[in-house]
Structure formats: structure tokens, C-alpha cells
JSON list of C-alpha atoms in Angstrom, two decimals:
[
{"chain": "A", "resi": 26, "resn": "ALA", "atom": "CA", "xyz": [263.18, 108.24, 129.80]},
{"chain": "A", "resi": 27, "resn": "GLN", "atom": "CA", "xyz": [265.71, 106.56, 127.57]},
{"chain": "A", "resi": 28, "resn": "SER", "atom": "CA", "xyz": [267.94, 107.88, 124.83]},
{"chain": "A", "resi": 29, "resn": "VAL", "atom": "CA", "xyz": [270.70, 106.78, 122.51]},
{"chain": "A", "resi": 30, "resn": "THR", "atom": "CA", "xyz": [273.61, 108.76, 121.11]},
{"chain": "A", "resi": 31, "resn": "GLN", "atom": "CA", "xyz": [275.55, 107.48, 118.15]},
{"chain": "A", "resi": 32, "resn": "LEU", "atom": "CA", "xyz": [278.70, 109.49, 118.17]},
{"chain": "A", "resi": 33, "resn": "ASP", "atom": "CA", "xyz": [279.51, 109.34, 114.45]},
{"chain": "A", "resi": 34, "resn": "SER", "atom": "CA", "xyz": [277.10, 110.00, 111.60]},
{"chain": "A", "resi": 35, "resn": "HIS", "atom": "CA", "xyz": [279.56, 108.47, 109.11]},
{"chain": "A", "resi": 36, "resn": "VAL", "atom": "CA", "xyz": [282.48, 106.05, 109.49]},
{"chain": "A", "resi": 37, "resn": "SER", "atom": "CA", "xyz": [284.79, 105.23, 106.59]},
{"chain": "A", "resi": 38, "resn": "VAL", "atom": "CA", "xyz": [287.08, 102.19, 106.61]},
{"chain": "A", "resi": 39, "resn": "SER", "atom": "CA", "xyz": [289.05, 100.19, 104.11]},
{"chain": "A", "resi": 40, "resn": "GLU", "atom": "CA", "xyz": [288.16, 96.60, 103.39]},
{"chain": "A", "resi": 41, "resn": "GLY", "atom": "CA", "xyz": [289.99, 94.27, 105.80]},
{"chain": "A", "resi": 42, "resn": "THR", "atom": "CA", "xyz": [290.46, 96.90, 108.53]},
{"chain": "A", "resi": 43, "resn": "PRO", "atom": "CA", "xyz": [288.64, 96.96, 111.89]},
{"chain": "A", "resi": 44, "resn": "VAL", "atom": "CA", "xyz": [285.26, 98.59, 112.34]},
{"chain": "A", "resi": 45, "resn": "LEU", "atom": "CA", "xyz": [284.21, 100.57, 115.42]},
{"chain": "A", "resi": 46, "resn": "LEU", "atom": "CA", "xyz": [280.76, 102.17, 115.64]},
{"chain": "A", "resi": 47, "resn": "ARG", "atom": "CA", "xyz": [280.20, 104.04, 118.89]},
{"chain": "A", "resi": 48, "resn": "CYS", "atom": "CA", "xyz": [277.01, 104.18, 120.93]},
{"chain": "A", "resi": 49, "resn": "ASN", "atom": "CA", "xyz": [276.19, 105.66, 124.33]},
{"chain": "A", "resi": 50, "resn": "TYR", "atom": "CA", "xyz": [272.84, 105.20, 126.02]},
{"chain": "A", "resi": 51, "resn": "SER", "atom": "CA", "xyz": [270.77, 106.60, 128.83]},
{"chain": "A", "resi": 52, "resn": "SER", "atom": "CA", "xyz": [268.08, 104.58, 130.57]},
{"chain": "A", "resi": 53, "resn": "SER", "atom": "CA", "xyz": [266.30, 104.73, 133.89]},
{"chain": "A", "resi": 54, "resn": "TYR", "atom": "CA", "xyz": [266.05, 100.97, 134.10]},
{"chain": "A", "resi": 55, "resn": "SER", "atom": "CA", "xyz": [268.14, 97.95, 133.25]},
{"chain": "A", "resi": 56, "resn": "PRO", "atom": "CA", "xyz": [268.13, 98.34, 129.51]},
{"chain": "A", "resi": 57, "resn": "SER", "atom": "CA", "xyz": [268.13, 95.92, 126.64]},
{"chain": "A", "resi": 58, "resn": "LEU", "atom": "CA", "xyz": [270.39, 97.15, 123.86]},
{"chain": "A", "resi": 59, "resn": "PHE", "atom": "CA", "xyz": [270.40, 96.26, 120.19]},
{"chain": "A", "resi": 60, "resn": "TRP", "atom": "CA", "xyz": [272.24, 96.96, 116.99]},
{"chain": "A", "resi": 61, "resn": "TYR", "atom": "CA", "xyz": [270.22, 96.91, 113.76]},
{"chain": "A", "resi": 62, "resn": "VAL", "atom": "CA", "xyz": [271.57, 97.18, 110.22]},
{"chain": "A", "resi": 63, "resn": "GLN", "atom": "CA", "xyz": [269.72, 98.68, 107.26]},
{"chain": "A", "resi": 64, "resn": "HIS", "atom": "CA", "xyz": [271.08, 98.04, 103.79]},
{"chain": "A", "resi": 65, "resn": "PRO", "atom": "CA", "xyz": [269.95, 100.40, 101.01]},
{"chain": "A", "resi": 66, "resn": "ASN", "atom": "CA", "xyz": [266.32, 99.80, 100.09]},
{"chain": "A", "resi": 67, "resn": "LYS", "atom": "CA", "xyz": [266.17, 96.85, 102.47]},
{"chain": "A", "resi": 68, "resn": "GLY", "atom": "CA", "xyz": [264.41, 96.30, 105.79]},
{"chain": "A", "resi": 69, "resn": "LEU", "atom": "CA", "xyz": [265.98, 96.46, 109.21]},
{"chain": "A", "resi": 70, "resn": "GLN", "atom": "CA", "xyz": [267.88, 93.40, 110.37]},
{"chain": "A", "resi": 71, "resn": "LEU", "atom": "CA", "xyz": [268.88, 92.63, 113.95]},
{"chain": "A", "resi": 72, "resn": "LEU", "atom": "CA", "xyz": [272.65, 92.24, 114.29]},
{"chain": "A", "resi": 73, "resn": "LEU", "atom": "CA", "xyz": [272.83, 91.47, 117.99]},
{"chain": "A", "resi": 74, "resn": "LYS", "atom": "CA", "xyz": [271.20, 92.18, 121.34]},
{"chain": "A", "resi": 75, "resn": "TYR", "atom": "CA", "xyz": [272.19, 92.55, 124.98]},
{"chain": "A", "resi": 76, "resn": "THR", "atom": "CA", "xyz": [269.68, 91.60, 127.67]},
{"chain": "A", "resi": 77, "resn": "SER", "atom": "CA", "xyz": [271.64, 91.45, 130.96]},
{"chain": "A", "resi": 78, "resn": "ALA", "atom": "CA", "xyz": [273.42, 88.19, 130.27]},
{"chain": "A", "resi": 79, "resn": "ALA", "atom": "CA", "xyz": [277.05, 88.17, 129.05]},
{"chain": "A", "resi": 80, "resn": "THR", "atom": "CA", "xyz": [278.41, 91.67, 128.54]},
{"chain": "A", "resi": 81, "resn": "LEU", "atom": "CA", "xyz": [280.21, 90.70, 125.33]},
{"chain": "A", "resi": 82, "resn": "VAL", "atom": "CA", "xyz": [277.60, 89.89, 122.75]},
{"chain": "A", "resi": 83, "resn": "LYS", "atom": "CA", "xyz": [278.35, 88.16, 119.47]},
{"chain": "A", "resi": 84, "resn": "GLY", "atom": "CA", "xyz": [276.09, 88.77, 116.50]},
{"chain": "A", "resi": 85, "resn": "ILE", "atom": "CA", "xyz": [275.78, 87.83, 112.89]},
{"chain": "A", "resi": 86, "resn": "ASN", "atom": "CA", "xyz": [278.38, 88.45, 110.18]},
{"chain": "A", "resi": 87, "resn": "GLY", "atom": "CA", "xyz": [281.27, 88.64, 112.66]},
{"chain": "A", "resi": 88, "resn": "PHE", "atom": "CA", "xyz": [280.01, 91.67, 114.58]},
{"chain": "A", "resi": 89, "resn": "GLU", "atom": "CA", "xyz": [280.15, 91.92, 118.33]},
{"chain": "A", "resi": 90, "resn": "ALA", "atom": "CA", "xyz": [279.40, 94.54, 120.96]},
{"chain": "A", "resi": 91, "resn": "GLU", "atom": "CA", "xyz": [280.41, 95.01, 124.57]},
{"chain": "A", "resi": 92, "resn": "PHE", "atom": "CA", "xyz": [278.05, 96.39, 127.21]},
{"chain": "A", "resi": 93, "resn": "LYS", "atom": "CA", "xyz": [279.93, 98.66, 129.61]},
{"chain": "A", "resi": 94, "resn": "LYS", "atom": "CA", "xyz": [277.63, 99.90, 132.34]},
{"chain": "A", "resi": 95, "resn": "SER", "atom": "CA", "xyz": [280.23, 102.20, 133.91]},
{"chain": "A", "resi": 96, "resn": "GLU", "atom": "CA", "xyz": [280.67, 103.98, 130.59]},
{"chain": "A", "resi": 97, "resn": "THR", "atom": "CA", "xyz": [277.00, 103.60, 129.49]},
{"chain": "A", "resi": 98, "resn": "SER", "atom": "CA", "xyz": [278.35, 102.39, 126.17]},
{"chain": "A", "resi": 99, "resn": "PHE", "atom": "CA", "xyz": [277.52, 99.63, 123.71]},
{"chain": "A", "resi": 100, "resn": "HIS", "atom": "CA", "xyz": [280.02, 100.00, 120.89]},
{"chain": "A", "resi": 101, "resn": "LEU", "atom": "CA", "xyz": [279.82, 97.75, 117.84]},
{"chain": "A", "resi": 102, "resn": "THR", "atom": "CA", "xyz": [283.01, 96.20, 116.46]},
{"chain": "A", "resi": 103, "resn": "LYS", "atom": "CA", "xyz": [284.19, 93.88, 113.73]},
{"chain": "A", "resi": 104, "resn": "PRO", "atom": "CA", "xyz": [287.82, 92.79, 113.26]},
{"chain": "A", "resi": 105, "resn": "SER", "atom": "CA", "xyz": [287.83, 93.00, 109.47]},
{"chain": "A", "resi": 106, "resn": "ALA", "atom": "CA", "xyz": [285.42, 94.97, 107.31]},
{"chain": "A", "resi": 107, "resn": "HIS", "atom": "CA", "xyz": [283.90, 93.50, 104.17]},
{"chain": "A", "resi": 108, "resn": "MET", "atom": "CA", "xyz": [282.45, 95.44, 101.27]},
{"chain": "A", "resi": 109, "resn": "SER", "atom": "CA", "xyz": [279.03, 93.94, 102.04]},
{"chain": "A", "resi": 110, "resn": "ASP", "atom": "CA", "xyz": [279.11, 95.61, 105.49]},
{"chain": "A", "resi": 111, "resn": "ALA", "atom": "CA", "xyz": [278.45, 99.00, 103.91]},
{"chain": "A", "resi": 112, "resn": "ALA", "atom": "CA", "xyz": [275.09, 100.03, 105.33]},
{"chain": "A", "resi": 113, "resn": "GLU", "atom": "CA", "xyz": [273.47, 102.18, 108.01]},
{"chain": "A", "resi": 114, "resn": "TYR", "atom": "CA", "xyz": [273.69, 100.92, 111.57]},
{"chain": "A", "resi": 115, "resn": "PHE", "atom": "CA", "xyz": [271.31, 101.84, 114.36]},
{"chain": "A", "resi": 116, "resn": "CYS", "atom": "CA", "xyz": [271.94, 101.49, 118.08]},
{"chain": "A", "resi": 117, "resn": "VAL", "atom": "CA", "xyz": [268.67, 100.91, 119.92]},
{"chain": "A", "resi": 118, "resn": "VAL", "atom": "CA", "xyz": [267.68, 100.87, 123.59]},
{"chain": "A", "resi": 119, "resn": "SER", "atom": "CA", "xyz": [264.61, 99.29, 125.15]},
{"chain": "A", "resi": 120, "resn": "ASP", "atom": "CA", "xyz": [263.55, 99.46, 128.75]},
{"chain": "A", "resi": 121, "resn": "GLY", "atom": "CA", "xyz": [260.47, 97.27, 128.53]},
{"chain": "A", "resi": 122, "resn": "ASP", "atom": "CA", "xyz": [258.98, 99.34, 131.33]},
{"chain": "A", "resi": 123, "resn": "SER", "atom": "CA", "xyz": [255.57, 99.56, 129.69]},
{"chain": "A", "resi": 124, "resn": "GLY", "atom": "CA", "xyz": [255.20, 95.77, 129.63]},
{"chain": "A", "resi": 125, "resn": "TYR", "atom": "CA", "xyz": [256.39, 95.55, 126.06]},
{"chain": "A", "resi": 126, "resn": "SER", "atom": "CA", "xyz": [259.53, 96.64, 124.31]},
{"chain": "A", "resi": 127, "resn": "THR", "atom": "CA", "xyz": [259.48, 100.32, 123.45]},
{"chain": "A", "resi": 128, "resn": "LEU", "atom": "CA", "xyz": [262.47, 100.89, 121.20]},
{"chain": "A", "resi": 129, "resn": "THR", "atom": "CA", "xyz": [264.34, 104.17, 121.02]},
{"chain": "A", "resi": 130, "resn": "PHE", "atom": "CA", "xyz": [266.61, 104.47, 117.98]},
{"chain": "A", "resi": 131, "resn": "GLY", "atom": "CA", "xyz": [269.83, 106.39, 117.65]},
{"chain": "A", "resi": 132, "resn": "LYS", "atom": "CA", "xyz": [270.27, 108.65, 114.64]},
{"chain": "A", "resi": 133, "resn": "GLY", "atom": "CA", "xyz": [272.29, 106.01, 112.80]},
{"chain": "A", "resi": 134, "resn": "THR", "atom": "CA", "xyz": [275.86, 105.65, 111.58]},
{"chain": "A", "resi": 135, "resn": "MET", "atom": "CA", "xyz": [276.54, 105.17, 107.89]},
{"chain": "A", "resi": 136, "resn": "LEU", "atom": "CA", "xyz": [279.43, 102.74, 107.39]},
{"chain": "A", "resi": 137, "resn": "LEU", "atom": "CA", "xyz": [281.35, 103.25, 104.17]},
{"chain": "A", "resi": 138, "resn": "VAL", "atom": "CA", "xyz": [283.79, 100.53, 103.08]},
{"chain": "A", "resi": 139, "resn": "SER", "atom": "CA", "xyz": [286.35, 101.25, 100.38]},
{"chain": "A", "resi": 140, "resn": "PRO", "atom": "CA", "xyz": [288.33, 98.63, 98.44]},
{"chain": "B", "resi": 5, "resn": "SER", "atom": "CA", "xyz": [260.57, 84.41, 114.16]},
{"chain": "B", "resi": 6, "resn": "ALA", "atom": "CA", "xyz": [258.09, 86.51, 112.23]},
{"chain": "B", "resi": 7, "resn": "VAL", "atom": "CA", "xyz": [257.98, 87.46, 108.56]},
{"chain": "B", "resi": 8, "resn": "ILE", "atom": "CA", "xyz": [256.32, 90.76, 107.79]},
{"chain": "B", "resi": 9, "resn": "SER", "atom": "CA", "xyz": [255.08, 92.13, 104.49]},
{"chain": "B", "resi": 10, "resn": "GLN", "atom": "CA", "xyz": [253.89, 95.64, 103.71]},
{"chain": "B", "resi": 11, "resn": "LYS", "atom": "CA", "xyz": [251.78, 97.03, 100.91]},
{"chain": "B", "resi": 12, "resn": "PRO", "atom": "CA", "xyz": [252.41, 99.17, 98.99]},
{"chain": "B", "resi": 13, "resn": "SER", "atom": "CA", "xyz": [256.19, 99.07, 98.91]},
{"chain": "B", "resi": 14, "resn": "ARG", "atom": "CA", "xyz": [256.22, 102.63, 97.60]},
{"chain": "B", "resi": 15, "resn": "ASP", "atom": "CA", "xyz": [253.80, 105.28, 96.40]},
{"chain": "B", "resi": 16, "resn": "ILE", "atom": "CA", "xyz": [253.74, 108.81, 95.10]},
{"chain": "B", "resi": 17, "resn": "CYS", "atom": "CA", "xyz": [250.73, 110.78, 96.26]},
{"chain": "B", "resi": 18, "resn": "GLN", "atom": "CA", "xyz": [249.24, 114.22, 95.82]},
{"chain": "B", "resi": 19, "resn": "ARG", "atom": "CA", "xyz": [248.95, 116.73, 98.61]},
{"chain": "B", "resi": 20, "resn": "GLY", "atom": "CA", "xyz": [245.65, 116.50, 100.49]},
{"chain": "B", "resi": 21, "resn": "THR", "atom": "CA", "xyz": [244.98, 112.84, 99.72]},
{"chain": "B", "resi": 22, "resn": "SER", "atom": "CA", "xyz": [245.24, 109.86, 102.09]},
{"chain": "B", "resi": 23, "resn": "LEU", "atom": "CA", "xyz": [247.12, 106.58, 101.82]},
{"chain": "B", "resi": 24, "resn": "THR", "atom": "CA", "xyz": [246.50, 103.37, 103.74]},
{"chain": "B", "resi": 25, "resn": "ILE", "atom": "CA", "xyz": [249.47, 101.11, 104.36]},
{"chain": "B", "resi": 26, "resn": "GLN", "atom": "CA", "xyz": [248.91, 97.45, 105.13]},
{"chain": "B", "resi": 27, "resn": "CYS", "atom": "CA", "xyz": [251.06, 95.27, 107.36]},
{"chain": "B", "resi": 28, "resn": "GLN", "atom": "CA", "xyz": [250.68, 91.47, 107.32]},
{"chain": "B", "resi": 29, "resn": "VAL", "atom": "CA", "xyz": [252.48, 89.07, 109.67]},
{"chain": "B", "resi": 30, "resn": "ASP", "atom": "CA", "xyz": [252.86, 85.34, 109.13]},
{"chain": "B", "resi": 31, "resn": "SER", "atom": "CA", "xyz": [252.22, 84.58, 112.82]},
{"chain": "B", "resi": 32, "resn": "GLN", "atom": "CA", "xyz": [249.80, 85.78, 115.47]},
{"chain": "B", "resi": 33, "resn": "VAL", "atom": "CA", "xyz": [251.34, 88.58, 117.53]},
{"chain": "B", "resi": 34, "resn": "THR", "atom": "CA", "xyz": [249.98, 90.73, 120.30]},
{"chain": "B", "resi": 35, "resn": "MET", "atom": "CA", "xyz": [251.92, 93.95, 119.81]},
{"chain": "B", "resi": 36, "resn": "MET", "atom": "CA", "xyz": [252.44, 95.72, 116.51]},
{"chain": "B", "resi": 37, "resn": "PHE", "atom": "CA", "xyz": [254.20, 99.03, 116.08]},
{"chain": "B", "resi": 38, "resn": "TRP", "atom": "CA", "xyz": [254.28, 101.71, 113.39]},
{"chain": "B", "resi": 39, "resn": "TYR", "atom": "CA", "xyz": [257.41, 103.79, 112.80]},
{"chain": "B", "resi": 40, "resn": "ARG", "atom": "CA", "xyz": [258.31, 106.70, 110.53]},
{"chain": "B", "resi": 41, "resn": "GLN", "atom": "CA", "xyz": [261.75, 107.25, 109.06]},
{"chain": "B", "resi": 42, "resn": "GLN", "atom": "CA", "xyz": [262.03, 110.70, 107.51]},
{"chain": "B", "resi": 43, "resn": "PRO", "atom": "CA", "xyz": [264.72, 111.26, 104.84]},
{"chain": "B", "resi": 44, "resn": "GLY", "atom": "CA", "xyz": [268.16, 110.98, 106.36]},
{"chain": "B", "resi": 45, "resn": "GLN", "atom": "CA", "xyz": [266.72, 110.46, 109.84]},
{"chain": "B", "resi": 46, "resn": "SER", "atom": "CA", "xyz": [266.36, 107.65, 112.30]},
{"chain": "B", "resi": 47, "resn": "LEU", "atom": "CA", "xyz": [263.17, 105.78, 113.14]},
{"chain": "B", "resi": 48, "resn": "THR", "atom": "CA", "xyz": [260.52, 107.43, 115.27]},
{"chain": "B", "resi": 49, "resn": "LEU", "atom": "CA", "xyz": [257.71, 105.45, 116.86]},
{"chain": "B", "resi": 50, "resn": "ILE", "atom": "CA", "xyz": [254.27, 106.66, 115.75]},
{"chain": "B", "resi": 51, "resn": "ALA", "atom": "CA", "xyz": [252.03, 104.34, 117.73]},
{"chain": "B", "resi": 52, "resn": "THR", "atom": "CA", "xyz": [251.59, 100.95, 119.30]},
{"chain": "B", "resi": 53, "resn": "ALA", "atom": "CA", "xyz": [248.68, 98.79, 118.16]},
{"chain": "B", "resi": 54, "resn": "ASN", "atom": "CA", "xyz": [247.38, 96.09, 120.46]},
{"chain": "B", "resi": 55, "resn": "GLN", "atom": "CA", "xyz": [244.71, 93.85, 118.99]},
{"chain": "B", "resi": 56, "resn": "GLY", "atom": "CA", "xyz": [241.29, 94.62, 120.44]},
{"chain": "B", "resi": 57, "resn": "SER", "atom": "CA", "xyz": [242.10, 98.05, 121.82]},
{"chain": "B", "resi": 58, "resn": "GLU", "atom": "CA", "xyz": [242.73, 101.59, 120.61]},
{"chain": "B", "resi": 59, "resn": "ALA", "atom": "CA", "xyz": [246.21, 102.35, 119.38]},
{"chain": "B", "resi": 60, "resn": "THR", "atom": "CA", "xyz": [248.50, 104.28, 121.72]},
{"chain": "B", "resi": 61, "resn": "TYR", "atom": "CA", "xyz": [250.12, 107.28, 120.05]},
{"chain": "B", "resi": 62, "resn": "GLU", "atom": "CA", "xyz": [253.48, 108.83, 120.86]},
{"chain": "B", "resi": 63, "resn": "SER", "atom": "CA", "xyz": [253.92, 112.52, 121.52]},
{"chain": "B", "resi": 64, "resn": "GLY", "atom": "CA", "xyz": [253.54, 114.49, 118.32]},
{"chain": "B", "resi": 65, "resn": "PHE", "atom": "CA", "xyz": [251.32, 111.96, 116.57]},
{"chain": "B", "resi": 66, "resn": "VAL", "atom": "CA", "xyz": [247.50, 112.03, 116.63]},
{"chain": "B", "resi": 67, "resn": "ILE", "atom": "CA", "xyz": [244.78, 109.62, 115.62]},
{"chain": "B", "resi": 68, "resn": "ASP", "atom": "CA", "xyz": [243.14, 112.04, 113.18]},
{"chain": "B", "resi": 69, "resn": "LYS", "atom": "CA", "xyz": [246.33, 112.24, 111.15]},
{"chain": "B", "resi": 70, "resn": "PHE", "atom": "CA", "xyz": [247.45, 108.60, 111.50]},
{"chain": "B", "resi": 71, "resn": "PRO", "atom": "CA", "xyz": [244.42, 106.38, 112.13]},
{"chain": "B", "resi": 72, "resn": "ILE", "atom": "CA", "xyz": [245.35, 102.77, 112.79]},
{"chain": "B", "resi": 73, "resn": "SER", "atom": "CA", "xyz": [243.30, 99.60, 112.57]},
{"chain": "B", "resi": 74, "resn": "ARG", "atom": "CA", "xyz": [244.16, 96.28, 114.18]},
{"chain": "B", "resi": 75, "resn": "PRO", "atom": "CA", "xyz": [241.33, 93.92, 113.26]},
{"chain": "B", "resi": 76, "resn": "ASN", "atom": "CA", "xyz": [243.14, 90.67, 114.15]},
{"chain": "B", "resi": 77, "resn": "LEU", "atom": "CA", "xyz": [246.42, 89.23, 115.42]},
{"chain": "B", "resi": 78, "resn": "THR", "atom": "CA", "xyz": [248.13, 89.14, 112.02]},
{"chain": "B", "resi": 79, "resn": "PHE", "atom": "CA", "xyz": [247.16, 92.41, 110.35]},
{"chain": "B", "resi": 80, "resn": "SER", "atom": "CA", "xyz": [247.23, 96.15, 110.84]},
{"chain": "B", "resi": 81, "resn": "THR", "atom": "CA", "xyz": [246.80, 99.27, 108.72]},
{"chain": "B", "resi": 82, "resn": "LEU", "atom": "CA", "xyz": [248.16, 102.79, 109.09]},
{"chain": "B", "resi": 83, "resn": "THR", "atom": "CA", "xyz": [246.52, 105.62, 107.19]},
{"chain": "B", "resi": 84, "resn": "VAL", "atom": "CA", "xyz": [248.39, 108.84, 106.49]},
{"chain": "B", "resi": 85, "resn": "SER", "atom": "CA", "xyz": [245.61, 111.42, 106.16]},
{"chain": "B", "resi": 86, "resn": "ASN", "atom": "CA", "xyz": [245.47, 114.76, 104.37]},
{"chain": "B", "resi": 87, "resn": "MET", "atom": "CA", "xyz": [249.06, 114.36, 103.26]},
{"chain": "B", "resi": 88, "resn": "SER", "atom": "CA", "xyz": [251.58, 117.13, 102.81]},
{"chain": "B", "resi": 89, "resn": "PRO", "atom": "CA", "xyz": [255.17, 116.96, 101.49]},
{"chain": "B", "resi": 90, "resn": "GLU", "atom": "CA", "xyz": [256.36, 116.81, 105.10]},
{"chain": "B", "resi": 91, "resn": "ASP", "atom": "CA", "xyz": [254.80, 113.34, 105.33]},
{"chain": "B", "resi": 92, "resn": "SER", "atom": "CA", "xyz": [257.26, 112.00, 102.76]},
{"chain": "B", "resi": 93, "resn": "SER", "atom": "CA", "xyz": [258.98, 109.22, 104.69]},
{"chain": "B", "resi": 94, "resn": "ILE", "atom": "CA", "xyz": [259.46, 105.50, 104.94]},
{"chain": "B", "resi": 95, "resn": "TYR", "atom": "CA", "xyz": [256.77, 103.95, 107.13]},
{"chain": "B", "resi": 96, "resn": "LEU", "atom": "CA", "xyz": [257.62, 100.67, 108.82]},
{"chain": "B", "resi": 97, "resn": "CYS", "atom": "CA", "xyz": [255.61, 98.26, 110.87]},
{"chain": "B", "resi": 98, "resn": "SER", "atom": "CA", "xyz": [257.17, 95.94, 113.37]},
{"chain": "B", "resi": 99, "resn": "VAL", "atom": "CA", "xyz": [256.02, 93.20, 115.71]},
{"chain": "B", "resi": 100, "resn": "GLU", "atom": "CA", "xyz": [257.24, 92.03, 119.04]},
{"chain": "B", "resi": 101, "resn": "TRP", "atom": "CA", "xyz": [257.93, 88.33, 118.99]},
{"chain": "B", "resi": 102, "resn": "ARG", "atom": "CA", "xyz": [257.99, 86.57, 122.35]},
{"chain": "B", "resi": 103, "resn": "GLU", "atom": "CA", "xyz": [259.01, 82.96, 122.92]},
{"chain": "B", "resi": 104, "resn": "GLY", "atom": "CA", "xyz": [259.58, 82.07, 126.55]},
{"chain": "B", "resi": 105, "resn": "HIS", "atom": "CA", "xyz": [262.09, 84.57, 127.90]},
{"chain": "B", "resi": 106, "resn": "TYR", "atom": "CA", "xyz": [263.21, 85.56, 124.42]},
{"chain": "B", "resi": 107, "resn": "ASN", "atom": "CA", "xyz": [261.75, 88.62, 122.74]},
{"chain": "B", "resi": 108, "resn": "GLU", "atom": "CA", "xyz": [262.73, 90.49, 119.62]},
{"chain": "B", "resi": 109, "resn": "GLN", "atom": "CA", "xyz": [261.19, 93.06, 117.31]},
{"chain": "B", "resi": 110, "resn": "PHE", "atom": "CA", "xyz": [260.98, 92.18, 113.63]},
{"chain": "B", "resi": 111, "resn": "PHE", "atom": "CA", "xyz": [260.52, 94.89, 111.03]},
{"chain": "B", "resi": 112, "resn": "GLY", "atom": "CA", "xyz": [258.72, 94.97, 107.74]},
{"chain": "B", "resi": 113, "resn": "PRO", "atom": "CA", "xyz": [260.49, 96.15, 104.57]},
{"chain": "B", "resi": 114, "resn": "GLY", "atom": "CA", "xyz": [258.87, 99.58, 104.78]},
{"chain": "B", "resi": 115, "resn": "THR", "atom": "CA", "xyz": [256.62, 101.70, 102.56]},
{"chain": "B", "resi": 116, "resn": "ARG", "atom": "CA", "xyz": [258.39, 104.58, 100.85]},
{"chain": "B", "resi": 117, "resn": "LEU", "atom": "CA", "xyz": [255.94, 107.47, 100.53]},
{"chain": "B", "resi": 118, "resn": "THR", "atom": "CA", "xyz": [256.56, 110.58, 98.45]},
{"chain": "B", "resi": 119, "resn": "VAL", "atom": "CA", "xyz": [254.03, 113.41, 98.66]},
{"chain": "B", "resi": 120, "resn": "LEU", "atom": "CA", "xyz": [254.08, 116.01, 95.89]}
]
């Protein structure tokens, strides 16, 4: 069984300050991990993914995440927040054990960016 | 990559009626998935639809309530049957895109359903 815990339901930052969205996972197998972003009334967009290659993964819009197996974490970071980053972010784990990717979503973290 | 469209984008329905949601992909894909996102909640997988076979439902979801069709490699429908206000959610379809060793799931824009 696999699960994802996003430690914060809401994160508030000021524009230009760093962003940290925390995610811990549990998986019986070597997992693939993803971060998706959902802007209001928009579809889900893949930010980045980890699939057992480099542990530091760079994504779109300046986001990156580091896979730490010892801590079972996959936190999402960005050095400087932009107003357009305000959205809901989902950490997702996939074990691919069933021959295709079964995704398990975290509960989401709403990122609020103030001027 | 894959581009996915869904119809309708939103609907308001009466209790006891049924709604069929369509999902169209611009490429042929083997696996399609249907998710539900209840208000303020995360996404929950309803079922996996493989072309040419019966859909596989997750725990808590049954075929009588959420019948799925998968007539070809670019199209699927999800029906929400005998609706109640608890079915008010966003319903999303997704596809698994594989190219060599690369795979990714792409999501449709969602169908926002309100049941009165």
C-alpha cells in the first residue's frame, strides 16, 4: 500500500520569498513521486517527477524537489515566490506495481502569495 | 504528450437523475482513469478503464453507480447514476502516456457537477 502526507493544508508567503511545501510518503516499492499544481478552475499540471534517477529534480517555473529516502520525504521548493504561483499543490506517489501507474494523491497544500 | 478534453465542463443536475461525462484524447492510449475530487478534497481514483475489457473499480466505487465505457483507444465515458447531493464533485479523466521508458499521466480539465 502507498500513501502520501502533505504536512500543511495552507502555506502563506510573500512575493519574492522562498516557498517550501512538505510531503512525506509511504510505499512498499521503489516509488515514483510527482508534484502537480492545480490553478483555480484549471486542470492539473505536472510540475516535476522523480523516478529513481537524480534525487534533486528540477521542474517547471523554477520549482524543484529533493527525494530523501532516509526521511521518506519529497519536499517542493522554490527560491522566490511569484504571485502566479498561488494555487493548490498535490504530492503524488505511484508504485507502478499493477503494471501501470496507480497514483495516490495527498490532500493538497494551498499556496497563498501576498504582494 | 496527450491533450484531453471533457464534456460537459460543468452541469447542475437534479437528484435521482444520471449524467454521462465524456473524455476524448488526441492520441491512442491504453490506460484511462477516472477520478473524483470532492469539494475541498484531494483526488480519489474511481476506476481504471482499459480498452477492450471491463473497468476495474477501486474500493468504495461500484459499476452500478459509476458505469464506464471504453469503446476505443481515444474515448471513454463515465456515468454518475441516480445522483444525490453527495455526488457533487469535480470528475476528471486522465491517461497514462508511455514513450520508451518515459511515462506520465495527463489530466483532463474536469467536469464540475452540482447535484441539487
